[in-house]
């Protein structure tokens, strides 16, 4: 592997600038003449807009312009779209209500943008935004999806009667019913998957700049996928033509999915820049982030598992109601369907599965993909059910899982996915050994002697990453292909620039992508520059989400490197008068195998650019591009084991130990992978113990600040015991599966399984706050 | 827009004179007041910044053995003052369990005494609140009131006092030194706060224009130094207010409790000193039974003000445990997680 090649724990190159405060984020960007924007936002969850009076605000100091939804519509700016078409089981297309970037007639959630104020300073813009008088007529409100489906519930969109967006199914209902009729035991569970607020460290921001001289638009924005933003903003929102629009996503401080979507603010800032003639910058504050960043999860699910007399799973039946909020966000339809129900087979051989998902409008912030996106919800359903069934049957949860593991690959599940590889026994064994499951009973007794309740919980998750084969997702309704592109630009001195359509917002791509070059040519990673996040620089790309940058993005780089290597070898063979097949490149040298004939890598590169002595007919230069379209999803899997201690006097839960044994396929940088797992676990444990999103009956978000929304802190987390176990993914050249989301996907059920084990009551919802644990304990006392 | 005048006096007398203007408010570090102003809860027309007054930033040992803490001493500075935390470890522990490190670095001890309730209805100008707007009613009654008072509340107000620091001060008989137009006076902290009654907007005995200049801890409080703890139970381990907290201090001689001190936080609109619990402990051996008896006594008069009956049971458990922790002895070093129930058994913490 070399010191900096594949598998090396190379320190993150990008951290030098991050930890010295030199990262450059959208809010750090400045353009001559730039002014500041503030949005007028609805204080009501559901209201008709009867009028908008900007007269007082227009006269306030520093105000340059105030623009509203009617003007936006008048300029032909299109409504926000959902990029994945999902049809109901009766064949009807999903029922989507209109979402204008600035509301002009109706507001449907607290925080929805109604107007933009542009002023000389941010403070002036905010003061003037407060002075804009909107005449609202309040309408009845519904915030819970189950309530929204009931007769007589307040109606959000005329396009979606009964607030039902789609009623979708997957799997074989008849076969599932048949299996249930033969069941020796049925385990039933109602599951609530709590709504989460993503909370990346950097709030969203946008800087729109229209240049009349060139008739050109530039938008700096906090995006995980700048090319998608350009495509959507030009093709659907008509803000600017694609060839005259440059999107730059510079350093971005975390996204977790919430920065995939193209939000009203960046559209409006760019449009406002043209309307007002000044560059317009908006930076979200934390309160706005709570009220406008797409939320995650929010499912209510009834699950039933049928088992035979030998404790083999016969079938799984799942009914889910998914709250999509007030509008359909960009990938909101895919998250509770094709990213969720397709994973309901878990790591188990389940002959029949049927899932029914109803997606519902409510007067809440739109819900979309958030770290894991559908897969955490599926894993929570499957792994809570597995643990519950094992307890009901009085058998070891580990042995019950083992009994039902899939062991031969490829394995076609009844819910679309074809698992290509895996070794679930290996991760289960590794997890149980690291967690010292054998010694748990003694630890439980010791804790009991101190008046504490210990519990052990397990979760054997599988997820689908490497999103995704374009043909497959196209057939399932996706509006885009999900390939990735790369360009490898070798300079005449031998240094290398990688231009990638993946986007790094914390993942460490600048390091791991460079390691591919180090592996291939033996060059130091410092000789590699990774360029991303700018549509004027990078050819094209689909961005970063769904743990795809390794399996898809790096595969594209791998393909481009193949082409560079082939051409470099041709040039070297010509210069060294050797056979192309005898050329090897290692440690920065290009050698003829078995001889002492060699050239420096830089000599070959220079030769490519001088063109003085190239093979006949060869074009000068050394620069190659590639598009990589995956052939299948990848399937990271693993076993998480959580041990908790509950204090029965206060209901507080302390995580004593958390073990993660993951199979991510090939690992490029183990340190970065560990970091991804740690971060994912923190988010998953946050969901399980702390993070609850609550609306009151009027649709006000009660948990809209860090005083009310509990983010996990260092204290809430133990030192994690993580390990990886490689079964290579056969579907891509590097054998990678992806590691970005596993921690958040696998951990919540492990935590809840552990607490319910400790307290002897299976009725416990996330977040398992001390109050809920106390109540659950009281119920069994 | 919230327009106000900003004044930066250079002496206490000047500050008191400036406060003669109605609608004035004293500004310490602003960690509470500025939030309330931004939220529209309070809108003073004159802010008198006290943070530049001379001579209010000292921690001094007085000749009689008592300790005097200037009102502008920062929370963090006091908690980390070696002599202070040795003499009054539960006060230091209480200070370090409050807010966040950043806030403790900014907040002053005088301001801590004057912080306002965290009742959500008080903080929401759209809700009825007799404290914010006398006579408007109380939306906390019948509302979301899991965190509200179980002792000393009235039909006008069920809010609680949020301070940790003041609970430990109350257990140790601190006094508050006040200066006003009429000169200086001292008030025991147990008399400083007013229960809501029919006038919940009146929170302390401070007269208009009076300034807290110092807090004094008596010399005899140091007699409890070997057996005092602060225990705070909250919904998360940092940056949260207490559901119930307790400051417990014991004098133990020959295996018998000679004197006990107990004050409770999060249960009433003032730090709640429990004379009944203290009396119940005197002369007993420090056993679990004794502590449970004291806990019963401490909450004998408690009654729920809403959906918070659980706080009575929780409070009893907290009191019994705080007393047990005090009896076990003040830890050599400040626990890595001050006042946390997690750290109670061994003093050691799993993850730190």
PDB file of N, CA, C and O in Angstrom, chain A residues 60 127 130 450 452 645 647-650 652-656 690 702 706-711 713-719 770-771 774 781, chain B residues 1 118 144 146 233-241 288 292 310 313-314 317-318 321 337 340-346 349-352:
ATOM      1  N   UNK A  60     -37.075  52.279   5.769  1.00  0.00           N
ATOM      2  CA  UNK A  60     -36.117  52.117   6.865  1.00  0.00           C
ATOM      3  C   UNK A  60     -34.674  52.261   6.369  1.00  0.00           C
ATOM      4  O   UNK A  60     -34.389  52.072   5.188  1.00  0.00           O
ATOM      5  N   UNK A 127     -33.943  44.196  10.591  1.00  0.00           N
ATOM      6  CA  UNK A 127     -34.884  45.155  11.178  1.00  0.00           C
ATOM      7  C   UNK A 127     -36.022  45.432  10.200  1.00  0.00           C
ATOM      8  O   UNK A 127     -37.192  45.482  10.583  1.00  0.00           O
ATOM      9  N   UNK A 130     -38.567  42.691   9.893  1.00  0.00           N
ATOM     10  CA  UNK A 130     -39.542  42.687  10.992  1.00  0.00           C
ATOM     11  C   UNK A 130     -40.649  43.698  10.759  1.00  0.00           C
ATOM     12  O   UNK A 130     -41.745  43.562  11.290  1.00  0.00           O
ATOM     13  N   UNK A 450     -25.101  -2.449  42.991  1.00  0.00           N
ATOM     14  CA  UNK A 450     -25.000  -1.002  43.224  1.00  0.00           C
ATOM     15  C   UNK A 450     -26.335  -0.311  42.987  1.00  0.00           C
ATOM     16  O   UNK A 450     -26.396   0.916  42.934  1.00  0.00           O
ATOM     17  N   UNK A 452     -28.066  -0.418  40.224  1.00  0.00           N
ATOM     18  CA  UNK A 452     -28.190   0.032  38.843  1.00  0.00           C
ATOM     19  C   UNK A 452     -28.668  -1.108  37.944  1.00  0.00           C
ATOM     20  O   UNK A 452     -28.421  -2.286  38.231  1.00  0.00           O
ATOM     21  N   UNK A 645     -26.316   1.390  31.411  1.00  0.00           N
ATOM     22  CA  UNK A 645     -26.650   1.286  32.830  1.00  0.00           C
ATOM     23  C   UNK A 645     -27.693   2.350  33.118  1.00  0.00           C
ATOM     24  O   UNK A 645     -27.475   3.527  32.842  1.00  0.00           O
ATOM     25  N   UNK A 647     -30.069   4.309  35.832  1.00  0.00           N
ATOM     26  CA  UNK A 647     -30.202   4.646  37.248  1.00  0.00           C
ATOM     27  C   UNK A 647     -31.695   4.700  37.569  1.00  0.00           C
ATOM     28  O   UNK A 647     -32.391   5.615  37.132  1.00  0.00           O
ATOM     29  N   UNK A 648     -32.226   3.716  38.309  1.00  0.00           N
ATOM     30  CA  UNK A 648     -33.677   3.681  38.510  1.00  0.00           C
ATOM     31  C   UNK A 648     -34.189   4.861  39.339  1.00  0.00           C
ATOM     32  O   UNK A 648     -35.365   5.174  39.276  1.00  0.00           O
ATOM     33  N   UNK A 649     -33.319   5.520  40.075  1.00  0.00           N
ATOM     34  CA  UNK A 649     -33.787   6.653  40.887  1.00  0.00           C
ATOM     35  C   UNK A 649     -34.033   7.893  40.046  1.00  0.00           C
ATOM     36  O   UNK A 649     -34.835   8.741  40.411  1.00  0.00           O
ATOM     37  N   UNK A 650     -33.303   8.052  38.956  1.00  0.00           N
ATOM     38  CA  UNK A 650     -33.442   9.271  38.155  1.00  0.00           C
ATOM     39  C   UNK A 650     -33.873   8.990  36.723  1.00  0.00           C
ATOM     40  O   UNK A 650     -34.209   9.914  35.996  1.00  0.00           O
ATOM     41  N   UNK A 652     -31.943   8.136  34.389  1.00  0.00           N
ATOM     42  CA  UNK A 652     -30.874   8.461  33.442  1.00  0.00           C
ATOM     43  C   UNK A 652     -30.206   7.194  32.920  1.00  0.00           C
ATOM     44  O   UNK A 652     -30.040   6.219  33.642  1.00  0.00           O
ATOM     45  N   UNK A 653     -29.854   7.262  31.650  1.00  0.00           N
ATOM     46  CA  UNK A 653     -29.178   6.143  31.000  1.00  0.00           C
ATOM     47  C   UNK A 653     -27.743   6.545  30.711  1.00  0.00           C
ATOM     48  O   UNK A 653     -27.499   7.626  30.172  1.00  0.00           O
ATOM     49  N   UNK A 654     -26.836   5.689  31.056  1.00  0.00           N
ATOM     50  CA  UNK A 654     -25.440   5.928  30.700  1.00  0.00           C
ATOM     51  C   UNK A 654     -25.003   4.802  29.776  1.00  0.00           C
ATOM     52  O   UNK A 654     -25.222   3.624  30.091  1.00  0.00           O
ATOM     53  N   UNK A 655     -24.421   5.167  28.657  1.00  0.00           N
ATOM     54  CA  UNK A 655     -23.899   4.134  27.761  1.00  0.00           C
ATOM     55  C   UNK A 655     -22.529   3.735  28.290  1.00  0.00           C
ATOM     56  O   UNK A 655     -21.601   4.543  28.336  1.00  0.00           O
ATOM     57  N   UNK A 656     -22.423   2.489  28.722  1.00  0.00           N
ATOM     58  CA  UNK A 656     -21.177   2.006  29.316  1.00  0.00           C
ATOM     59  C   UNK A 656     -20.201   1.632  28.210  1.00  0.00           C
ATOM     60  O   UNK A 656     -19.007   1.877  28.306  1.00  0.00           O
ATOM     61  N   UNK A 690     -31.610  11.539  22.917  1.00  0.00           N
ATOM     62  CA  UNK A 690     -31.708  12.977  23.198  1.00  0.00           C
ATOM     63  C   UNK A 690     -32.600  13.783  22.269  1.00  0.00           C
ATOM     64  O   UNK A 690     -33.312  14.670  22.697  1.00  0.00           O
ATOM     65  N   UNK A 702     -41.551  23.721  19.000  1.00  0.00           N
ATOM     66  CA  UNK A 702     -41.167  24.015  20.386  1.00  0.00           C
ATOM     67  C   UNK A 702     -39.679  23.794  20.613  1.00  0.00           C
ATOM     68  O   UNK A 702     -39.076  24.377  21.492  1.00  0.00           O
ATOM     69  N   UNK A 706     -31.023  25.227  20.750  1.00  0.00           N
ATOM     70  CA  UNK A 706     -30.254  24.227  21.485  1.00  0.00           C
ATOM     71  C   UNK A 706     -30.639  24.175  22.959  1.00  0.00           C
ATOM     72  O   UNK A 706     -30.188  23.300  23.683  1.00  0.00           O
ATOM     73  N   UNK A 707     -31.457  25.112  23.402  1.00  0.00           N
ATOM     74  CA  UNK A 707     -31.973  24.990  24.761  1.00  0.00           C
ATOM     75  C   UNK A 707     -33.021  23.885  24.835  1.00  0.00           C
ATOM     76  O   UNK A 707     -33.221  23.280  25.885  1.00  0.00           O
ATOM     77  N   UNK A 708     -33.713  23.665  23.723  1.00  0.00           N
ATOM     78  CA  UNK A 708     -34.838  22.735  23.747  1.00  0.00           C
ATOM     79  C   UNK A 708     -34.574  21.475  22.941  1.00  0.00           C
ATOM     80  O   UNK A 708     -35.220  20.454  23.158  1.00  0.00           O
ATOM     81  N   UNK A 709     -33.688  21.567  21.994  1.00  0.00           N
ATOM     82  CA  UNK A 709     -33.365  20.414  21.164  1.00  0.00           C
ATOM     83  C   UNK A 709     -32.004  19.920  21.631  1.00  0.00           C
ATOM     84  O   UNK A 709     -30.996  20.623  21.526  1.00  0.00           O
ATOM     85  N   UNK A 710     -31.986  18.711  22.168  1.00  0.00           N
ATOM     86  CA  UNK A 710     -30.771  18.232  22.838  1.00  0.00           C
ATOM     87  C   UNK A 710     -29.853  17.539  21.854  1.00  0.00           C
ATOM     88  O   UNK A 710     -30.133  16.439  21.393  1.00  0.00           O
ATOM     89  N   UNK A 711     -28.775  18.209  21.510  1.00  0.00           N
ATOM     90  CA  UNK A 711     -27.744  17.585  20.675  1.00  0.00           C
ATOM     91  C   UNK A 711     -26.832  16.744  21.559  1.00  0.00           C
ATOM     92  O   UNK A 711     -26.573  17.099  22.697  1.00  0.00           O
ATOM     93  N   UNK A 713     -23.593  15.430  23.291  1.00  0.00           N
ATOM     94  CA  UNK A 713     -22.319  16.058  23.644  1.00  0.00           C
ATOM     95  C   UNK A 713     -21.343  14.953  24.033  1.00  0.00           C
ATOM     96  O   UNK A 713     -21.713  13.798  24.202  1.00  0.00           O
ATOM     97  N   UNK A 714     -20.098  15.350  24.206  1.00  0.00           N
ATOM     98  CA  UNK A 714     -19.057  14.359  24.490  1.00  0.00           C
ATOM     99  C   UNK A 714     -19.463  13.468  25.657  1.00  0.00           C
ATOM    100  O   UNK A 714     -19.294  12.246  25.623  1.00  0.00           O
ATOM    101  N   UNK A 715     -20.039  14.068  26.677  1.00  0.00           N
ATOM    102  CA  UNK A 715     -20.376  13.296  27.863  1.00  0.00           C
ATOM    103  C   UNK A 715     -21.390  12.179  27.565  1.00  0.00           C
ATOM    104  O   UNK A 715     -21.378  11.132  28.211  1.00  0.00           O
ATOM    105  N   UNK A 716     -22.274  12.438  26.610  1.00  0.00           N
ATOM    106  CA  UNK A 716     -23.339  11.471  26.354  1.00  0.00           C
ATOM    107  C   UNK A 716     -22.806  10.208  25.694  1.00  0.00           C
ATOM    108  O   UNK A 716     -23.540   9.239  25.553  1.00  0.00           O
ATOM    109  N   UNK A 717     -21.563  10.238  25.243  1.00  0.00           N
ATOM    110  CA  UNK A 717     -21.032   9.145  24.432  1.00  0.00           C
ATOM    111  C   UNK A 717     -19.883   8.463  25.148  1.00  0.00           C
ATOM    112  O   UNK A 717     -19.075   9.110  25.799  1.00  0.00           O
ATOM    113  N   UNK A 718     -19.797   7.143  24.998  1.00  0.00           N
ATOM    114  CA  UNK A 718     -18.646   6.433  25.555  1.00  0.00           C
ATOM    115  C   UNK A 718     -17.484   6.494  24.574  1.00  0.00           C
ATOM    116  O   UNK A 718     -17.607   7.018  23.473  1.00  0.00           O
ATOM    117  N   UNK A 719     -16.344   5.948  24.952  1.00  0.00           N
ATOM    118  CA  UNK A 719     -15.282   5.707  23.972  1.00  0.00           C
ATOM    119  C   UNK A 719     -15.780   4.543  23.114  1.00  0.00           C
ATOM    120  O   UNK A 719     -16.089   3.481  23.644  1.00  0.00           O
ATOM    121  N   UNK A 770     -34.654  10.571  30.288  1.00  0.00           N
ATOM    122  CA  UNK A 770     -34.821  10.044  31.650  1.00  0.00           C
ATOM    123  C   UNK A 770     -36.291   9.964  32.051  1.00  0.00           C
ATOM    124  O   UNK A 770     -36.700   9.018  32.726  1.00  0.00           O
ATOM    125  N   UNK A 771     -37.077  10.947  31.632  1.00  0.00           N
ATOM    126  CA  UNK A 771     -38.490  10.934  32.001  1.00  0.00           C
ATOM    127  C   UNK A 771     -39.192   9.696  31.447  1.00  0.00           C
ATOM    128  O   UNK A 771     -39.945   9.019  32.152  1.00  0.00           O
ATOM    129  N   UNK A 774     -37.971   6.552  33.187  1.00  0.00           N
ATOM    130  CA  UNK A 774     -38.571   6.528  34.540  1.00  0.00           C
ATOM    131  C   UNK A 774     -40.002   6.010  34.463  1.00  0.00           C
ATOM    132  O   UNK A 774     -40.408   5.142  35.228  1.00  0.00           O
ATOM    133  N   UNK A 781     -42.940  -1.657  37.672  1.00  0.00           N
ATOM    134  CA  UNK A 781     -42.614  -1.878  39.083  1.00  0.00           C
ATOM    135  C   UNK A 781     -43.795  -2.458  39.847  1.00  0.00           C
ATOM    136  O   UNK A 781     -44.932  -2.170  39.538  1.00  0.00           O
TER     137      UNK A 781
ATOM    138  N   UNK B   1     -37.904  47.596  16.431  1.00  0.00           N
ATOM    139  CA  UNK B   1     -36.556  47.840  16.946  1.00  0.00           C
ATOM    140  C   UNK B   1     -36.617  48.189  18.429  1.00  0.00           C
ATOM    141  O   UNK B   1     -37.537  48.849  18.881  1.00  0.00           O
ATOM    142  N   UNK B 118     -36.817  30.482  34.002  1.00  0.00           N
ATOM    143  CA  UNK B 118     -36.830  29.961  32.639  1.00  0.00           C
ATOM    144  C   UNK B 118     -38.210  29.409  32.260  1.00  0.00           C
ATOM    145  O   UNK B 118     -38.338  28.654  31.301  1.00  0.00           O
ATOM    146  N   UNK B 144     -47.877  23.529  29.700  1.00  0.00           N
ATOM    147  CA  UNK B 144     -46.745  22.602  29.785  1.00  0.00           C
ATOM    148  C   UNK B 144     -45.986  22.951  31.057  1.00  0.00           C
ATOM    149  O   UNK B 144     -45.219  23.913  31.089  1.00  0.00           O
ATOM    150  N   UNK B 146     -44.295  20.620  33.324  1.00  0.00           N
ATOM    151  CA  UNK B 146     -43.530  19.541  33.939  1.00  0.00           C
ATOM    152  C   UNK B 146     -42.370  20.053  34.778  1.00  0.00           C
ATOM    153  O   UNK B 146     -41.923  19.388  35.689  1.00  0.00           O
ATOM    154  N   UNK B 233     -30.177  17.065  39.086  1.00  0.00           N
ATOM    155  CA  UNK B 233     -30.750  16.144  38.110  1.00  0.00           C
ATOM    156  C   UNK B 233     -31.493  16.953  37.053  1.00  0.00           C
ATOM    157  O   UNK B 233     -32.299  17.819  37.368  1.00  0.00           O
ATOM    158  N   UNK B 234     -31.151  16.673  35.823  1.00  0.00           N
ATOM    159  CA  UNK B 234     -31.705  17.450  34.714  1.00  0.00           C
ATOM    160  C   UNK B 234     -31.871  16.513  33.526  1.00  0.00           C
ATOM    161  O   UNK B 234     -31.476  15.358  33.595  1.00  0.00           O
ATOM    162  N   UNK B 235     -32.417  17.020  32.465  1.00  0.00           N
ATOM    163  CA  UNK B 235     -32.741  16.113  31.367  1.00  0.00           C
ATOM    164  C   UNK B 235     -31.541  15.802  30.505  1.00  0.00           C
ATOM    165  O   UNK B 235     -31.563  14.889  29.713  1.00  0.00           O
ATOM    166  N   UNK B 236     -30.516  16.573  30.594  1.00  0.00           N
ATOM    167  CA  UNK B 236     -29.248  16.192  29.997  1.00  0.00           C
ATOM    168  C   UNK B 236     -28.132  16.709  30.885  1.00  0.00           C
ATOM    169  O   UNK B 236     -28.343  17.540  31.752  1.00  0.00           O
ATOM    170  N   UNK B 237     -26.943  16.226  30.609  1.00  0.00           N
ATOM    171  CA  UNK B 237     -25.902  16.352  31.610  1.00  0.00           C
ATOM    172  C   UNK B 237     -25.193  17.696  31.603  1.00  0.00           C
ATOM    173  O   UNK B 237     -24.478  18.015  32.521  1.00  0.00           O
ATOM    174  N   UNK B 238     -25.350  18.446  30.551  1.00  0.00           N
ATOM    175  CA  UNK B 238     -24.750  19.770  30.588  1.00  0.00           C
ATOM    176  C   UNK B 238     -25.699  20.770  29.959  1.00  0.00           C
ATOM    177  O   UNK B 238     -26.568  20.408  29.176  1.00  0.00           O
ATOM    178  N   UNK B 239     -25.514  22.012  30.301  1.00  0.00           N
ATOM    179  CA  UNK B 239     -26.265  23.102  29.703  1.00  0.00           C
ATOM    180  C   UNK B 239     -27.771  22.878  29.805  1.00  0.00           C
ATOM    181  O   UNK B 239     -28.494  22.953  28.821  1.00  0.00           O
ATOM    182  N   UNK B 240     -28.202  22.521  30.980  1.00  0.00           N
ATOM    183  CA  UNK B 240     -29.639  22.383  31.203  1.00  0.00           C
ATOM    184  C   UNK B 240     -29.918  22.806  32.634  1.00  0.00           C
ATOM    185  O   UNK B 240     -29.052  22.688  33.498  1.00  0.00           O
ATOM    186  N   UNK B 241     -31.126  23.276  32.849  1.00  0.00           N
ATOM    187  CA  UNK B 241     -31.501  23.685  34.191  1.00  0.00           C
ATOM    188  C   UNK B 241     -31.977  22.480  34.990  1.00  0.00           C
ATOM    189  O   UNK B 241     -32.395  21.472  34.418  1.00  0.00           O
ATOM    190  N   UNK B 288     -28.818   5.604  55.249  1.00  0.00           N
ATOM    191  CA  UNK B 288     -29.822   5.727  54.191  1.00  0.00           C
ATOM    192  C   UNK B 288     -31.203   6.025  54.794  1.00  0.00           C
ATOM    193  O   UNK B 288     -31.934   6.875  54.281  1.00  0.00           O
ATOM    194  N   UNK B 292     -33.524   9.243  54.012  1.00  0.00           N
ATOM    195  CA  UNK B 292     -34.872   9.116  53.442  1.00  0.00           C
ATOM    196  C   UNK B 292     -35.897   9.828  54.319  1.00  0.00           C
ATOM    197  O   UNK B 292     -36.844  10.431  53.825  1.00  0.00           O
ATOM    198  N   UNK B 310     -44.257  14.058  39.631  1.00  0.00           N
ATOM    199  CA  UNK B 310     -43.042  13.238  39.642  1.00  0.00           C
ATOM    200  C   UNK B 310     -41.883  13.949  40.330  1.00  0.00           C
ATOM    201  O   UNK B 310     -40.977  13.312  40.848  1.00  0.00           O
ATOM    202  N   UNK B 313     -41.387  12.937  44.007  1.00  0.00           N
ATOM    203  CA  UNK B 313     -40.673  11.669  44.191  1.00  0.00           C
ATOM    204  C   UNK B 313     -39.206  11.820  43.791  1.00  0.00           C
ATOM    205  O   UNK B 313     -38.306  11.375  44.505  1.00  0.00           O
ATOM    206  N   UNK B 314     -38.995  12.483  42.667  1.00  0.00           N
ATOM    207  CA  UNK B 314     -37.616  12.693  42.210  1.00  0.00           C
ATOM    208  C   UNK B 314     -36.838  13.505  43.237  1.00  0.00           C
ATOM    209  O   UNK B 314     -35.689  13.193  43.562  1.00  0.00           O
ATOM    210  N   UNK B 317     -35.662  11.482  46.140  1.00  0.00           N
ATOM    211  CA  UNK B 317     -34.513  10.640  45.782  1.00  0.00           C
ATOM    212  C   UNK B 317     -33.239  11.485  45.682  1.00  0.00           C
ATOM    213  O   UNK B 317     -32.156  11.045  46.070  1.00  0.00           O
ATOM    214  N   UNK B 318     -33.405  12.690  45.135  1.00  0.00           N
ATOM    215  CA  UNK B 318     -32.240  13.568  44.982  1.00  0.00           C
ATOM    216  C   UNK B 318     -31.707  13.977  46.361  1.00  0.00           C
ATOM    217  O   UNK B 318     -30.500  13.968  46.609  1.00  0.00           O
ATOM    218  N   UNK B 321     -29.958  11.117  48.029  1.00  0.00           N
ATOM    219  CA  UNK B 321     -28.657  10.821  47.422  1.00  0.00           C
ATOM    220  C   UNK B 321     -27.637  11.936  47.706  1.00  0.00           C
ATOM    221  O   UNK B 321     -26.466  11.661  47.962  1.00  0.00           O
ATOM    222  N   UNK B 337     -17.431  15.766  36.149  1.00  0.00           N
ATOM    223  CA  UNK B 337     -18.762  16.221  35.774  1.00  0.00           C
ATOM    224  C   UNK B 337     -19.452  16.685  37.056  1.00  0.00           C
ATOM    225  O   UNK B 337     -20.117  15.903  37.730  1.00  0.00           O
ATOM    226  N   UNK B 340     -23.210  15.797  38.909  1.00  0.00           N
ATOM    227  CA  UNK B 340     -23.957  14.842  38.094  1.00  0.00           C
ATOM    228  C   UNK B 340     -24.318  13.585  38.865  1.00  0.00           C
ATOM    229  O   UNK B 340     -23.488  13.060  39.605  1.00  0.00           O
ATOM    230  N   UNK B 341     -25.524  13.074  38.662  1.00  0.00           N
ATOM    231  CA  UNK B 341     -25.878  11.808  39.304  1.00  0.00           C
ATOM    232  C   UNK B 341     -25.057  10.639  38.768  1.00  0.00           C
ATOM    233  O   UNK B 341     -24.910   9.629  39.427  1.00  0.00           O
ATOM    234  N   UNK B 342     -24.499  10.811  37.582  1.00  0.00           N
ATOM    235  CA  UNK B 342     -23.680   9.737  37.027  1.00  0.00           C
ATOM    236  C   UNK B 342     -22.448   9.469  37.890  1.00  0.00           C
ATOM    237  O   UNK B 342     -21.964   8.363  37.977  1.00  0.00           O
ATOM    238  N   UNK B 343     -21.919  10.526  38.461  1.00  0.00           N
ATOM    239  CA  UNK B 343     -20.618  10.413  39.110  1.00  0.00           C
ATOM    240  C   UNK B 343     -20.746  10.014  40.576  1.00  0.00           C
ATOM    241  O   UNK B 343     -19.766   9.933  41.276  1.00  0.00           O
ATOM    242  N   UNK B 344     -21.961   9.729  41.024  1.00  0.00           N
ATOM    243  CA  UNK B 344     -22.193   9.678  42.454  1.00  0.00           C
ATOM    244  C   UNK B 344     -21.553   8.495  43.159  1.00  0.00           C
ATOM    245  O   UNK B 344     -21.140   8.603  44.294  1.00  0.00           O
ATOM    246  N   UNK B 345     -21.449   7.372  42.501  1.00  0.00           N
ATOM    247  CA  UNK B 345     -21.064   6.177  43.233  1.00  0.00           C
ATOM    248  C   UNK B 345     -19.603   6.158  43.634  1.00  0.00           C
ATOM    249  O   UNK B 345     -19.262   5.992  44.801  1.00  0.00           O
ATOM    250  N   UNK B 346     -18.773   6.320  42.650  1.00  0.00           N
ATOM    251  CA  UNK B 346     -17.359   6.136  42.927  1.00  0.00           C
ATOM    252  C   UNK B 346     -16.589   7.440  42.819  1.00  0.00           C
ATOM    253  O   UNK B 346     -15.430   7.497  43.175  1.00  0.00           O
ATOM    254  N   UNK B 349     -15.551   8.829  36.709  1.00  0.00           N
ATOM    255  CA  UNK B 349     -16.505   8.910  35.603  1.00  0.00           C
ATOM    256  C   UNK B 349     -16.030   8.025  34.465  1.00  0.00           C
ATOM    257  O   UNK B 349     -14.850   7.993  34.147  1.00  0.00           O
ATOM    258  N   UNK B 350     -16.958   7.329  33.893  1.00  0.00           N
ATOM    259  CA  UNK B 350     -16.598   6.324  32.899  1.00  0.00           C
ATOM    260  C   UNK B 350     -15.882   6.892  31.683  1.00  0.00           C
ATOM    261  O   UNK B 350     -14.921   6.338  31.202  1.00  0.00           O
ATOM    262  N   UNK B 351     -16.381   8.000  31.164  1.00  0.00           N
ATOM    263  CA  UNK B 351     -15.918   8.393  29.836  1.00  0.00           C
ATOM    264  C   UNK B 351     -14.881   9.505  29.853  1.00  0.00           C
ATOM    265  O   UNK B 351     -14.502   9.987  28.816  1.00  0.00           O
ATOM    266  N   UNK B 352     -14.516   9.978  31.029  1.00  0.00           N
ATOM    267  CA  UNK B 352     -13.663  11.176  30.999  1.00  0.00           C
ATOM    268  C   UNK B 352     -12.225  10.802  31.298  1.00  0.00           C
ATOM    269  O   UNK B 352     -11.974   9.942  32.106  1.00  0.00           O
TER     270      UNK B 352
END
